[in-house]
XYZ file of C-alpha atoms in Angstrom:
242
model
C 38.718 36.773 -13.613
C 37.659 35.703 -16.881
C 36.180 32.332 -17.895
C 39.688 31.083 -19.102
C 41.321 31.857 -15.881
C 38.414 30.279 -14.059
C 38.967 27.002 -16.079
C 42.668 27.161 -15.150
C 41.856 27.757 -11.415
C 39.687 24.596 -11.576
C 42.546 22.412 -12.927
C 45.172 23.773 -10.662
C 43.651 25.006 -7.449
C 43.790 21.887 -5.342
C 47.541 21.139 -5.840
C 49.310 24.094 -7.452
C 51.843 25.744 -4.945
C 50.665 29.412 -5.323
C 46.974 28.499 -4.628
C 47.859 26.081 -1.825
C 50.066 28.513 -0.070
C 47.710 31.397 -0.205
C 44.967 29.189 1.021
C 47.064 27.764 3.920
C 47.665 31.444 5.139
C 43.976 32.132 5.315
C 43.167 28.766 6.942
C 45.910 29.268 9.492
C 44.488 32.554 10.586
C 40.963 31.623 10.744
C 41.974 28.449 12.757
C 42.376 30.876 15.573
C 38.964 31.943 15.441
C 35.529 30.255 16.262
C 34.431 30.224 12.620
C 31.095 28.651 13.394
C 30.178 31.653 15.277
C 29.149 34.419 12.522
C 28.731 34.448 8.801
C 31.786 34.423 6.428
C 31.415 36.198 3.014
C 34.063 35.245 0.358
C 34.037 37.821 -2.504
C 35.783 36.286 -5.527
C 35.388 32.763 -4.675
C 36.642 31.412 -8.125
C 36.016 27.584 -8.226
C 35.013 27.590 -4.643
C 37.544 25.384 -2.880
C 38.210 27.543 0.052
C 34.571 28.124 0.611
C 33.942 24.475 0.453
C 36.713 23.813 2.970
C 35.228 26.349 5.373
C 31.799 24.898 4.963
C 33.015 21.471 5.768
C 34.618 22.936 8.955
C 31.380 24.114 10.056
C 31.333 27.787 8.822
C 28.330 29.629 7.622
C 29.739 30.686 4.340
C 28.241 32.954 1.638
C 30.374 32.538 -1.768
C 30.288 35.171 -4.359
C 31.783 35.853 -7.726
C 31.314 38.191 -10.636
C 31.068 34.981 -12.943
C 27.987 32.705 -12.763
C 30.114 29.844 -13.758
C 32.171 30.232 -10.636
C 29.222 30.484 -8.233
C 27.781 27.451 -10.029
C 31.057 25.674 -9.376
C 31.096 26.372 -5.594
C 27.681 24.943 -5.434
C 28.891 21.813 -6.871
C 31.381 21.724 -4.032
C 28.631 21.763 -1.351
C 28.361 25.459 -0.604
C 24.516 26.164 -0.653
C 24.684 30.029 -0.199
C 26.105 31.593 -3.266
C 25.613 34.782 -5.222
C 26.662 36.477 -8.466
C 27.368 40.099 -8.093
C 29.833 42.701 -9.115
C 31.981 43.812 -6.138
C 32.667 47.154 -7.792
C 28.917 47.956 -7.491
C 26.937 48.420 -4.245
C 26.886 45.141 -2.433
C 23.469 43.520 -1.905
C 23.860 42.964 1.769
C 22.679 44.626 4.910
C 24.939 46.537 7.337
C 26.895 44.320 9.812
C 26.042 40.955 8.097
C 29.406 39.279 8.286
C 31.842 38.399 10.923
C 34.616 37.712 8.301
C 35.010 38.937 4.885
C 37.608 37.292 2.709
C 38.882 38.833 -0.728
C 41.802 36.987 -2.195
C 43.349 38.761 -5.250
C 40.158 40.729 -5.819
C 40.841 44.447 -4.862
C 43.353 45.086 -7.568
C 40.490 44.167 -10.254
C 38.362 47.050 -9.032
C 38.867 50.498 -10.317
C 37.543 52.292 -7.381
C 39.017 50.138 -4.570
C 38.244 52.884 -2.003
C 34.321 52.597 -2.714
C 34.802 48.787 -2.551
C 36.415 49.017 0.924
C 33.746 51.285 2.168
C 31.113 48.471 1.133
C 33.371 45.985 2.922
C 33.192 48.060 6.096
C 29.473 48.486 5.871
C 28.676 44.860 5.718
C 31.232 43.901 8.283
C 30.192 43.427 11.830
C 31.533 45.809 14.430
C 33.943 43.166 15.906
C 34.658 41.446 12.372
C 37.812 41.154 10.433
C 38.727 41.232 6.699
C 41.343 38.966 5.081
C 42.987 40.119 1.866
C 45.564 39.362 -0.603
C 46.829 41.800 -3.299
C 49.789 41.974 -5.673
C 52.785 43.928 -4.411
C 55.047 46.568 -6.178
C 53.649 48.890 -8.711
C 57.063 48.874 -10.540
C 56.323 45.162 -11.362
C 53.046 46.187 -13.297
C 53.317 44.772 -16.687
C 51.521 43.045 -19.481
C 50.666 40.172 -17.053
C 48.606 42.555 -14.929
C 46.796 44.057 -17.864
C 45.740 40.676 -19.183
C 44.453 39.588 -15.831
C 42.531 42.941 -15.500
C 44.496 44.529 -12.892
C 44.116 48.291 -12.171
C 47.127 48.619 -9.974
C 49.679 46.700 -7.626
C 50.008 47.752 -4.020
C 52.618 49.407 -1.695
C 52.434 49.431 2.003
C 51.689 53.257 1.956
C 49.025 52.864 -0.608
C 47.324 50.134 1.440
C 47.582 52.173 4.733
C 46.173 55.242 3.075
C 43.210 53.237 1.588
C 42.598 51.660 4.990
C 42.821 54.956 6.933
C 40.309 56.619 4.388
C 37.684 53.692 4.745
C 37.959 53.366 8.565
C 40.050 50.246 8.824
C 42.815 49.398 11.218
C 45.433 46.990 10.038
C 46.184 44.012 12.125
C 48.809 42.593 9.822
C 50.260 43.761 6.591
C 52.938 41.251 5.443
C 54.621 40.420 2.076
C 54.414 36.817 1.077
C 55.491 34.741 -1.940
C 59.098 35.659 -1.146
C 60.655 33.291 -3.685
C 58.405 34.647 -6.504
C 59.840 38.091 -6.170
C 63.246 37.765 -8.041
C 61.789 35.712 -10.942
C 59.030 38.242 -11.382
C 61.381 41.238 -11.162
C 63.265 39.636 -14.008
C 60.578 38.458 -16.268
C 58.179 41.327 -15.884
C 61.170 43.751 -16.206
C 61.790 42.127 -19.488
C 58.239 42.548 -20.660
C 58.297 46.183 -19.820
C 61.602 46.707 -21.470
C 60.592 45.213 -24.750
C 56.857 46.418 -24.435
C 55.731 42.885 -24.716
C 51.979 42.299 -25.189
C 50.799 39.087 -23.488
C 47.786 37.099 -25.036
C 47.326 35.149 -21.868
C 48.482 35.141 -18.212
C 48.896 31.446 -17.134
C 50.653 30.106 -14.021
C 53.624 28.132 -15.422
C 53.773 24.364 -15.277
C 56.454 23.180 -12.861
C 57.721 19.502 -12.182
C 56.014 17.975 -9.256
C 59.355 17.898 -7.155
C 59.455 21.570 -7.603
C 55.749 22.145 -6.794
C 56.120 20.005 -3.684
C 59.318 22.044 -2.748
C 57.422 25.400 -3.155
C 54.489 24.131 -1.028
C 57.180 23.131 1.641
C 58.505 26.787 1.395
C 54.868 27.994 1.757
C 54.715 26.279 5.100
C 57.700 28.172 6.198
C 56.196 31.372 5.118
C 53.112 30.632 6.925
C 54.918 30.054 10.162
C 56.705 33.243 9.872
C 53.873 35.487 8.531
C 53.152 37.230 11.763
C 56.786 38.523 11.826
C 56.084 40.446 8.692
C 58.124 39.186 5.664
C 60.324 41.932 4.436
C 59.916 41.293 0.611
C 57.512 39.214 -1.607
C 55.415 39.378 -4.704
C 52.201 39.707 -2.760
C 50.719 41.106 0.464
C 48.716 39.169 3.018
C 46.531 41.514 5.093
C 44.252 41.313 8.032
C 42.192 44.398 8.936
C 39.386 45.339 11.260
C 36.988 48.253 11.802
C 38.315 51.123 13.742
C-alpha cells in the first residue's frame, strides 16, 4: 500500500461496501472464538479500523504495517501496540507469539509469499488460526494489479500448494465478492486488450443507495461463506498449522 491508497482507505474504510463486507467476514468468524484469550496480530492494518474494533471488543491486538503513517493512524484509533515493519522480511516476533494472525489483501504484495507464510507459521501458536483475503484469478491480472503493487492473483490450486509447502491446513477457502467478478472480467479484460496503463487504482464512487445495496449483498455472502461460494473476485481463507 502506498500513501495515496492509505489516504483513500481513511476516507472510505468505514462505509464503503468493499471494506465493510470484507471486515464483516473477519468479525463473523472471530465472533465464534474467545478473542480475549491470546494475542492477535494484524499484518497490513491500513488505517487501523479493524484493529481498533477488535481492541474495543477486548482483544489484545498488535497492529502492524509497512507504512509509518498507517501505524500512527491506528494509534489514533486507540490501539496501543503497533509496529512498522516489512512483512516480506523476517518478522520481529518470537515463535508461537500469536493466537490469531490476520492478513487482508497483503500476501499478493509480497514477492516471496512462501517465505512470508513460513514466518506466519513461526509466530503462530500451535492451536492458532490465520485469516487471509487475496485477489482471485490470475487471468484478471491487469494494470489495476500493477498499480497496487500486486505480484500475482491466486487460484485455489496455488493457495493449496502454498499452504501444503508451509505446513498449513486449510479450514476454509471460499470465493467472495461474487457481484464484482463480472464487472472486473469486462473492465480488466478491456485494460489488457488495449494494453492500458493506469496512473492510479481507486475504488469507484457509487451512489449511496447502491453502496447500501452492496453492503446488504455482503451480509448474504457472509451468511453463506461456510458453504464455499463458487465464484468471486477474491478469496476468504482460514488456515491452521498442521
